[in-house]
Short mmCIF file of C-alpha atoms in Angstrom, two decimals:
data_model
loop_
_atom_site.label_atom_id
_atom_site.label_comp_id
_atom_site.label_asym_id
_atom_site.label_seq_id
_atom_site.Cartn_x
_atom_site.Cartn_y
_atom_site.Cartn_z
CA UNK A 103 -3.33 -5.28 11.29
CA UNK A 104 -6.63 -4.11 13.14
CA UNK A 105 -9.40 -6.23 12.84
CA UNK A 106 -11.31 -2.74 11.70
CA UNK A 107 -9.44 -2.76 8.69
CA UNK A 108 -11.13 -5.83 7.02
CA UNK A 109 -14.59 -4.32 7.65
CA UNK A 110 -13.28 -2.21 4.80
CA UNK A 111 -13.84 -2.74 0.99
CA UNK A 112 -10.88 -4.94 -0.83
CA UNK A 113 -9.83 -3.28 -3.62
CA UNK A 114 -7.29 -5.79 -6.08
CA UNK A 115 -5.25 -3.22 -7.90
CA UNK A 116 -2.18 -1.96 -10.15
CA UNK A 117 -0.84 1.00 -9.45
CA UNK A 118 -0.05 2.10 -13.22
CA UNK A 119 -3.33 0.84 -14.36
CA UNK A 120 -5.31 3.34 -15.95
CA UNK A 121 -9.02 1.12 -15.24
CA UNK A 122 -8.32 0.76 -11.36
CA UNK A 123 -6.37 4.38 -11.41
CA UNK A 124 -9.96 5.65 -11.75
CA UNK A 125 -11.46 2.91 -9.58
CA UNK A 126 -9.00 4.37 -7.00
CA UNK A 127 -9.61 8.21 -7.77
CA UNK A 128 -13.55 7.66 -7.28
CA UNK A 129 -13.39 5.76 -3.64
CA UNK A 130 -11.06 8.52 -2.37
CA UNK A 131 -13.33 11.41 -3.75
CA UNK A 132 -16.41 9.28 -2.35
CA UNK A 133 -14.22 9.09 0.52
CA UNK A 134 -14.95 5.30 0.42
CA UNK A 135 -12.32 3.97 3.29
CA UNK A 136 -10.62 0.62 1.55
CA UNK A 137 -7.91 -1.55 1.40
CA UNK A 138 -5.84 -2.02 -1.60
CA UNK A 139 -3.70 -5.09 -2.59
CA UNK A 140 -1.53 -4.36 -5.09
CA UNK A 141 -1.18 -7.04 -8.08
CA UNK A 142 1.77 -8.65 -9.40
CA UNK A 143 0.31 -8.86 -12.57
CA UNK A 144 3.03 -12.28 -13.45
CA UNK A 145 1.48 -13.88 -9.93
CA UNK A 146 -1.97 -12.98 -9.73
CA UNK A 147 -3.19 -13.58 -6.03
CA UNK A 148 -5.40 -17.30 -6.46
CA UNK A 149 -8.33 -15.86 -4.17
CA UNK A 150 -8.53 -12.55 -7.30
CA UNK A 151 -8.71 -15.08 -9.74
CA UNK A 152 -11.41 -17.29 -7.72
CA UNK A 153 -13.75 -14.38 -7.21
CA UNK A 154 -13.03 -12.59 -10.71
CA UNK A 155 -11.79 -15.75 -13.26
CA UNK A 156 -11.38 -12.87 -15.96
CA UNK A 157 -8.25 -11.92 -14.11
CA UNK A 158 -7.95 -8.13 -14.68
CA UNK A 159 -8.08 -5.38 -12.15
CA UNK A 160 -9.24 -3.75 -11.00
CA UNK A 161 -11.84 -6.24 -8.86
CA UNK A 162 -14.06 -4.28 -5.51
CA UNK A 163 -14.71 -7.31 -2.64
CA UNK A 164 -17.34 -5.47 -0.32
CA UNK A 165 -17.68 -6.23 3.07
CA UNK A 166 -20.81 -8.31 2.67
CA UNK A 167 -18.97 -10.64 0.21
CA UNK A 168 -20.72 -8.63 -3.23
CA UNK A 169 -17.48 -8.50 -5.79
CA UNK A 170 -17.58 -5.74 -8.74
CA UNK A 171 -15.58 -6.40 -10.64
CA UNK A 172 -15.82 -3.49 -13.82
CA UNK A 173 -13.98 -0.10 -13.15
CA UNK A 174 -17.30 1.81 -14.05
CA UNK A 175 -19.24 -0.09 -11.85
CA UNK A 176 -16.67 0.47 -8.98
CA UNK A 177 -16.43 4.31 -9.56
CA UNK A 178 -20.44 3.96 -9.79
CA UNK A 179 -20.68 2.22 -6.42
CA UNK A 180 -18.18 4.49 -4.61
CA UNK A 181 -20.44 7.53 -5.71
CA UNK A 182 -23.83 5.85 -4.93
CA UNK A 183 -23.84 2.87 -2.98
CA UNK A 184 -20.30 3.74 -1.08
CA UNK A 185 -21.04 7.37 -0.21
CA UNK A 186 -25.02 8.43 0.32
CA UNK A 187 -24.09 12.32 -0.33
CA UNK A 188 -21.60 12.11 -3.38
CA UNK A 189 -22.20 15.71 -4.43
CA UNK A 190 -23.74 15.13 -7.47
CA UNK A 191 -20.23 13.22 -9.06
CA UNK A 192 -22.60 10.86 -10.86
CA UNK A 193 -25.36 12.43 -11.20
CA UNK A 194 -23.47 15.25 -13.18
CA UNK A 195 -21.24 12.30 -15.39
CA UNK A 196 -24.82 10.73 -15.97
CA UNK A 197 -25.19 12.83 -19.53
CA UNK A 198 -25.65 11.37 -23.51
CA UNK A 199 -22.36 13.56 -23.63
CA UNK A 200 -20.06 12.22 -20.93
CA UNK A 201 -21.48 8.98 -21.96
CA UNK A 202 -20.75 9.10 -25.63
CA UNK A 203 -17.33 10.61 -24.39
CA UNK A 204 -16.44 7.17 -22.12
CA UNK A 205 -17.69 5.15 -24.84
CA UNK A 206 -14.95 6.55 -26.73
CA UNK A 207 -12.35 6.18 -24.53
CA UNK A 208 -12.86 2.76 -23.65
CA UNK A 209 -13.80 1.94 -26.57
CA UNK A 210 -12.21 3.21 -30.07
CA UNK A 211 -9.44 5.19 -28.15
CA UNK A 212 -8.09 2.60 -25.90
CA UNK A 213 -7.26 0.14 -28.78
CA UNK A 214 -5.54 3.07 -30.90
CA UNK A 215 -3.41 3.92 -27.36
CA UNK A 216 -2.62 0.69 -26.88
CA UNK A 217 -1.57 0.25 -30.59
CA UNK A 218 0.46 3.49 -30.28
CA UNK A 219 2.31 2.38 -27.14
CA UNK A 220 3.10 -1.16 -27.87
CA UNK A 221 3.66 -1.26 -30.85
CA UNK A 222 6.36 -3.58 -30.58
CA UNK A 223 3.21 -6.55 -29.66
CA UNK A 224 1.90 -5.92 -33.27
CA UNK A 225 3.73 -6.48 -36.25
CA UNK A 226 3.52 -3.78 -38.95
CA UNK A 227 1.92 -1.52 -37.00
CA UNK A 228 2.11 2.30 -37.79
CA UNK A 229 2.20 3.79 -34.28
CA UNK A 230 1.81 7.18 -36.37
CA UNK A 231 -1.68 6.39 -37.50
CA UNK A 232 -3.39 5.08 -34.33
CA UNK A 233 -1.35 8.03 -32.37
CA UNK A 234 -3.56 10.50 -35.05
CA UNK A 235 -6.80 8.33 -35.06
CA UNK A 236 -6.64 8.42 -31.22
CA UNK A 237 -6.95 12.05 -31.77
CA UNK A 238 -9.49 11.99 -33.64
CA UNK A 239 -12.06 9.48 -31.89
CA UNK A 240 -11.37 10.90 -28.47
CA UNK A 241 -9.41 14.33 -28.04
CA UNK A 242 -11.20 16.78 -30.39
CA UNK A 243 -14.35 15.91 -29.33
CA UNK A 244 -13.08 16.15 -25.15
CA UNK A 245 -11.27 19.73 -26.67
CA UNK A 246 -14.91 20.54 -27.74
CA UNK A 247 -16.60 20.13 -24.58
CA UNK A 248 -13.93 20.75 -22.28
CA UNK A 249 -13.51 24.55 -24.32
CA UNK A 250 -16.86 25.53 -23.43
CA UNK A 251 -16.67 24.62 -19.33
CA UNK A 252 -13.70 23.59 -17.03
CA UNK A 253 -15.24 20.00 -16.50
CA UNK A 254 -17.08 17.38 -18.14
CA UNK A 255 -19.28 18.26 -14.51
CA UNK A 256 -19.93 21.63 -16.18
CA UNK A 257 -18.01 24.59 -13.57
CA UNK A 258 -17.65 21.55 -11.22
CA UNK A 259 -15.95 17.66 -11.83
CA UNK A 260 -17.63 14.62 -12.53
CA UNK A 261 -16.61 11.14 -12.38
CA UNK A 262 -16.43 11.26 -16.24
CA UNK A 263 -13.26 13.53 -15.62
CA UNK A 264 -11.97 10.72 -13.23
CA UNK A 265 -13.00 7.70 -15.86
CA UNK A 266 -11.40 9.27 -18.82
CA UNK A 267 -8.06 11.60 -17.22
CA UNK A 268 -6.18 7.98 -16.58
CA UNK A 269 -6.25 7.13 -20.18
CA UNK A 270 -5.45 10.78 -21.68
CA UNK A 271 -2.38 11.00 -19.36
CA UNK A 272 -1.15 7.62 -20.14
CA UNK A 273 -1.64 8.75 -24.10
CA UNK A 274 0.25 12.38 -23.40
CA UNK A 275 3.15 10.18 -21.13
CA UNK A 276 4.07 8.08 -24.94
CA UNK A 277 5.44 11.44 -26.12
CA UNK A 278 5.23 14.47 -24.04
CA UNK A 279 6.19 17.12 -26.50
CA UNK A 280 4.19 16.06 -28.94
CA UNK A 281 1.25 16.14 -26.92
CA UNK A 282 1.68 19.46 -25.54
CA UNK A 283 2.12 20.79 -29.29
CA UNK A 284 -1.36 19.77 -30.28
CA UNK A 285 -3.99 22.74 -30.84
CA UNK A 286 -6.26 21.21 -27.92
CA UNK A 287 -5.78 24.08 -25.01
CA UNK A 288 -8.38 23.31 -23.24
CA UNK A 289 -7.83 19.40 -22.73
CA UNK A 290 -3.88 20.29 -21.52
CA UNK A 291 -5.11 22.39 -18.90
CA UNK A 292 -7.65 19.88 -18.07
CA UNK A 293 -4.91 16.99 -17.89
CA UNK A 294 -2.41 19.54 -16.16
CA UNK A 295 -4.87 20.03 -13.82
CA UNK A 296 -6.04 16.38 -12.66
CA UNK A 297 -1.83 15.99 -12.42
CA UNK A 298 -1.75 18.36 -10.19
CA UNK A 299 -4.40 17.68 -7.92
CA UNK A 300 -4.39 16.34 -4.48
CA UNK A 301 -6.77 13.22 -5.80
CA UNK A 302 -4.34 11.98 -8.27
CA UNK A 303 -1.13 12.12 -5.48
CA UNK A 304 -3.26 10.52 -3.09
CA UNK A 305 -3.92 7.63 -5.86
CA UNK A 306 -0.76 7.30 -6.91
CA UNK A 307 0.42 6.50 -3.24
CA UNK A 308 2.95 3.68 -3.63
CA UNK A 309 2.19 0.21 -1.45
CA UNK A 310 4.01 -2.70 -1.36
CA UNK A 311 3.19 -5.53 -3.38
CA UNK A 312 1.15 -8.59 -2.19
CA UNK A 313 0.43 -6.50 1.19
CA UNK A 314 -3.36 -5.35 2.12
CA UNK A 315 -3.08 -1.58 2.65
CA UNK A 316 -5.55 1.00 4.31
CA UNK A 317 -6.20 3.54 1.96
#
């Protein structure tokens, strides 16, 4: 591989992922050239785990040695530290809205998905309920705002759209049918949408395991 190549930012990462999913999404909108090194999440790479001990990806090494290691923070460098003329992709996310809105999702949302998913980690757990409650916390209020414009950007995208789509999808992927059943319109289209885009193909690029990749 070309020396060039390891000027670039290292990005540790799993593919399926929703937290580096969006890490990924934001450095290819910022158009942030980087490697990726895909994680075997049973053998975590010993230089991750030396720069990072909390062991989780995703995990940004910059060229000049700086490590981010918080999916927010990396989609928050790729729009203002990685790219000096991000369009306004932050700027527009920077709202009490979209912020109340990732608060949810990463917050209240995330541990009713994750109770609706694996629900065979938890004893007596009632996938039923925390599939509802996720609904509640999250999804009506994202139908709310996402009814009035296209976005969370307003007429254009944001990285809010990019931090929350990951987690939405994986929720919709538990039971398809279902999800497409629920009164919320305007967040299907939405998610239909960020399927469908070039971004999310270009993110979802397979790589080989344990291998440094240009991205």
């Amino acid at each position: 591989m070309s020396e060039q190549v390891h000027h670039h930012p290292l990005l540790y990462t799993y593919r399926r992922c929703p937290y580096a999913m969006r890490a990924r999404m934001a450095l290819l909108q910022a158009s942030v050239g980087f490697d990726a090194y895909e994680v075997v999440l049973r053998d975590k790479p010993r230089e991750m785990l030396e720069i990072s001990p909390k062991g989780t990806v995703p995990v940004l090494v910059l060229p000049d040695g700086r490590v981010v290691d918080e999916s927010l923070d990396i989609m928050r460098w790729a729009f203002q530290g990685g790219n000096q003329e991000d369009e306004g992709w932050w700027q527009r996310s920077d709202t009490p809205a979209n912020r109340t809105l990732i608060e949810l999702n990463d917050g209240p949302f995330k541990q009713h998905l994750d109770l609706y998913k694996y629900t065979q980690r938890v004893a007596e757990t009632d996938p039923a309920f925390h599939r509802d409650e996720a609904v509640s916390c999250l999804l009506r209020v994202l139908e709310q705002q996402l009814a009035i414009e296209p976005y969370l950007g307003g007429r254009e995208p944001c990285a809010a759209d990019l931090a929350i789509f990951p987690f939405v999808r994986q929720f919709r992927a538990v039971d398809p049918g279902w999800f497409d059943a629920l009164p919320l319109k305007a967040t299907q289209q939405w998610l239909q949408g960020w399927l469908d885009s070039e971004l999310f193909e270009a993110c979802m690029k397979k790589v080989p395991s344990g291998l440094r990749v240009q991205f």
